[in-house]
Amino acid sequence: METPLAPGSLTGIRALVTGSSRGIGADTAKFLADAGAKVVINFRNKEPRALKIVAGIEAQGGEAFAVGADLTDPASVEAMFAQVQERWGGLDLLVLNASGGMESGLGEDYAMKLNRDAQVNVLTAAEKVLVPGSRVVFVTSHQAHFIKTTPTMPEYEAVALSKRAGEDALRERIPGLTEKDIAFVVVSGDMIEGTITATLLERVNPGAIQSRRDDAGRLYKVDEFAAEVAQAAVDPIPEDHTRYVGDISGFQR
């Protein structure tokens, strides 16, 4: 799809998108770069994909570099932001996109480690380099955002609860961020077709995607949702600090 932001509208902006070697994060990074932002591509273990994203941005005349970091490892996170500070002298935009928890073999508490603890640790480390007037965007799903009032699929419940716990923990930081002139917004979207999470859900619960598609009328594709995340980096922030993408009528009780 066409870039959602006007070319040059983000010139001078230094951005970091977690989990941006593929999927929503990669497309968000590309949209930001298309608008003139310099972008850090963060990856955990997909360096070739991250370098490909960087090469694509550079081929379009943009600036980017890739940094590997395990977000569940505070030392790794600190090292990532140290590189940002050394190369660019600060950060204007942080997109907290990375999430997970349905992967096998990473431990029963991995979802909470990544979706709550790591998000808080990343923000804490980022505050050292985020400049006044900067913004933090946290990406989540309706299934997680509304989990306290609307049940989700059993296979996704643990992940949803961990992401909501992460959102709650980050929202507690809003007063402190505001004092530093750092804005914060949550982007909540429905199930996204083509994501790893949707694929894993479909694997353990065949028909889950079609069922949600039927209920919602339509589901956003990866690039469509990424465009909304990129737009959240510049649009006015709603009073409740939440930007909803897609229909939420089925989640309101």
XYZ file of C-alpha atoms in Angstrom:
253
model
C 0.000 0.000 0.000
C 1.045 3.642 -0.361
C 2.852 5.271 2.519
C 0.311 6.744 4.971
C 2.491 9.693 5.979
C 3.493 12.635 3.829
C 7.042 12.394 2.463
C 9.342 14.554 4.547
C 6.845 14.911 7.395
C 9.137 13.034 9.786
C 12.455 14.471 8.625
C 14.770 14.726 11.621
C 12.829 12.200 13.686
C 14.864 9.369 15.202
C 12.750 6.257 15.729
C 13.196 2.751 17.087
C 10.678 -0.005 16.416
C 11.015 -3.156 18.502
C 10.528 -6.437 16.669
C 10.869 -4.776 13.288
C 12.676 -7.412 11.232
C 9.342 -8.688 9.902
C 5.579 -8.260 9.965
C 3.886 -5.219 11.465
C 7.127 -3.871 12.882
C 8.940 -4.032 9.555
C 6.131 -2.303 7.682
C 5.832 0.349 10.390
C 9.557 1.049 10.147
C 9.319 1.363 6.373
C 6.406 3.797 6.588
C 8.279 5.935 9.101
C 11.372 5.921 6.898
C 9.312 6.825 3.834
C 8.208 9.921 5.738
C 11.817 10.889 6.431
C 12.504 9.355 9.844
C 15.778 7.654 10.693
C 14.880 4.211 11.984
C 16.509 1.590 14.190
C 15.468 -1.923 13.164
C 15.420 -4.109 16.267
C 15.571 -7.888 16.034
C 16.159 -10.797 18.392
C 17.530 -13.519 16.111
C 16.525 -12.585 12.548
C 19.568 -10.512 11.582
C 19.426 -11.283 7.822
C 15.817 -10.070 7.693
C 16.695 -6.962 9.697
C 19.593 -6.139 7.399
C 17.300 -6.589 4.402
C 14.891 -4.026 5.881
C 17.784 -1.628 6.428
C 19.002 -2.133 2.861
C 15.522 -1.455 1.515
C 15.262 1.800 3.467
C 18.711 2.900 2.346
C 17.868 2.071 -1.270
C 15.021 4.577 -1.010
C 17.388 7.253 0.277
C 16.584 6.759 3.959
C 18.769 6.108 6.976
C 18.547 3.068 9.234
C 20.620 0.571 11.156
C 19.864 -2.781 12.767
C 20.454 -3.693 16.400
C 20.025 -7.151 17.826
C 18.658 -7.253 21.357
C 16.827 -9.775 23.497
C 14.184 -7.566 25.084
C 13.870 -9.927 28.053
C 17.541 -9.266 28.891
C 17.995 -5.834 30.542
C 21.701 -5.718 29.708
C 20.941 -6.358 26.039
C 18.343 -3.602 26.049
C 20.718 -1.130 27.712
C 23.334 -1.901 25.063
C 20.807 -1.251 22.290
C 19.924 2.200 23.562
C 23.590 2.966 24.181
C 24.153 2.419 20.457
C 21.258 4.742 19.646
C 22.677 7.441 21.910
C 26.161 7.051 20.456
C 25.032 7.193 16.820
C 22.143 9.635 16.940
C 22.372 11.427 20.269
C 18.822 10.600 21.316
C 15.440 9.272 20.260
C 12.177 10.979 19.274
C 9.927 7.971 18.792
C 9.754 4.520 20.375
C 7.320 1.956 18.978
C 6.839 -0.980 21.360
C 5.731 -3.518 18.782
C 7.505 -6.734 19.795
C 5.343 -9.306 21.554
C 4.832 -13.054 21.677
C 4.087 -15.887 24.029
C 2.634 -18.603 21.822
C 6.023 -19.915 20.783
C 6.950 -23.342 22.118
C 9.940 -24.182 24.269
C 10.448 -20.775 25.905
C 8.942 -21.516 29.314
C 5.517 -21.085 30.867
C 6.296 -17.554 32.057
C 7.759 -16.317 28.771
C 4.615 -14.427 27.745
C 4.659 -12.374 30.935
C 8.415 -11.820 30.688
C 8.132 -10.449 27.163
C 4.746 -8.751 27.135
C 4.901 -7.132 30.578
C 8.340 -7.162 32.160
C 10.317 -6.507 28.987
C 8.017 -3.668 27.896
C 8.571 -1.897 31.195
C 12.325 -2.507 31.084
C 12.554 -1.228 27.507
C 10.686 1.950 28.401
C 12.866 2.495 31.467
C 16.008 2.205 29.380
C 14.537 4.322 26.589
C 13.723 7.200 28.937
C 17.462 7.886 29.135
C 17.547 8.725 25.417
C 14.013 9.947 24.653
C 14.071 13.716 24.276
C 11.389 16.239 25.325
C 8.561 16.213 22.800
C 9.075 12.534 21.973
C 6.420 9.832 21.834
C 5.981 6.183 22.851
C 3.551 3.950 20.936
C 2.519 0.603 22.438
C 0.970 -1.938 20.057
C -1.614 -4.403 21.338
C -4.750 -6.278 20.291
C -8.435 -5.885 21.108
C -8.326 -9.427 22.469
C -5.722 -8.289 25.023
C -6.958 -4.752 25.626
C -10.485 -5.928 26.458
C -9.518 -9.202 28.170
C -10.784 -8.013 31.558
C -14.347 -7.752 30.256
C -14.475 -9.890 27.107
C -13.186 -13.493 27.038
C -10.914 -14.538 24.203
C -9.970 -17.901 22.725
C -8.547 -20.234 25.412
C -5.392 -20.733 23.349
C -4.700 -16.980 23.431
C -5.813 -16.175 26.960
C -2.388 -16.347 28.624
C -0.895 -14.071 25.969
C -3.829 -11.666 26.178
C -3.531 -11.445 29.955
C 0.213 -10.807 29.724
C -0.204 -8.076 27.100
C -2.905 -6.398 29.165
C -0.604 -6.589 32.180
C 2.072 -4.902 30.091
C -0.332 -2.204 28.949
C -1.437 -1.549 32.535
C 2.158 -1.311 33.725
C 3.023 1.136 30.960
C -0.057 3.262 31.623
C 1.106 3.658 35.218
C 4.133 5.460 33.786
C 2.084 8.117 31.966
C 2.302 10.778 34.724
C 6.079 10.446 34.885
C 6.393 10.505 31.115
C 4.191 13.585 30.930
C 6.486 15.382 33.362
C 9.319 14.713 30.922
C 7.204 15.858 27.947
C 7.047 12.326 26.539
C 3.681 11.380 25.042
C 2.210 7.873 25.240
C -0.455 6.138 23.153
C -1.760 2.586 22.871
C -2.732 1.249 19.439
C -5.229 -1.592 19.780
C -6.192 -3.641 16.742
C -8.259 -6.694 15.969
C -6.680 -9.975 14.900
C -4.345 -9.198 11.995
C -4.217 -11.521 9.020
C -0.740 -12.749 8.179
C 0.903 -12.271 11.575
C 2.791 -14.977 13.452
C 0.234 -14.893 16.264
C -2.678 -15.407 13.884
C -0.836 -18.260 12.182
C -0.116 -19.997 15.490
C -3.694 -19.515 16.660
C -4.991 -21.021 13.443
C -2.650 -23.972 13.913
C -3.982 -24.834 17.371
C -7.548 -23.716 16.685
C -8.408 -24.293 12.999
C -11.058 -21.885 11.817
C -10.166 -19.183 14.349
C -9.270 -16.625 11.669
C -12.441 -17.160 9.660
C -14.571 -17.058 12.798
C -13.120 -13.716 13.862
C -13.384 -12.409 10.294
C -17.067 -13.313 10.251
C -17.668 -11.571 13.581
C -15.766 -8.410 12.681
C -16.829 -8.136 9.061
C -13.201 -7.794 7.969
C -9.733 -8.100 9.398
C -6.853 -5.735 8.733
C -3.830 -6.964 6.812
C -0.317 -6.475 8.140
C 0.496 -3.387 6.071
C -2.898 -1.813 6.786
C -2.432 -2.113 10.527
C 1.194 -0.959 10.299
C -0.054 2.168 8.543
C -2.259 2.879 11.570
C 0.672 2.379 13.931
C 2.775 4.782 11.881
C -0.067 7.304 11.869
C -0.282 7.043 15.661
C 3.227 8.467 15.778
C 1.962 11.839 14.549
C -1.801 12.099 15.150
C -3.210 13.857 18.220
C -3.409 11.448 21.147
C -6.935 10.610 22.345
C -7.828 11.640 25.884
C -7.778 8.012 27.023
C -4.418 7.444 25.302
C -5.971 4.702 23.118
C -6.245 4.496 19.337
C -8.605 1.753 18.182
C -8.115 0.132 14.795
C -11.094 -1.768 13.436
C -14.491 -2.516 14.928
C -14.700 -2.793 18.716
C -18.465 -3.185 19.106
C -18.132 -6.896 19.868
C -15.714 -6.128 22.738
C -17.767 -3.492 24.516
C -19.865 -4.918 27.302
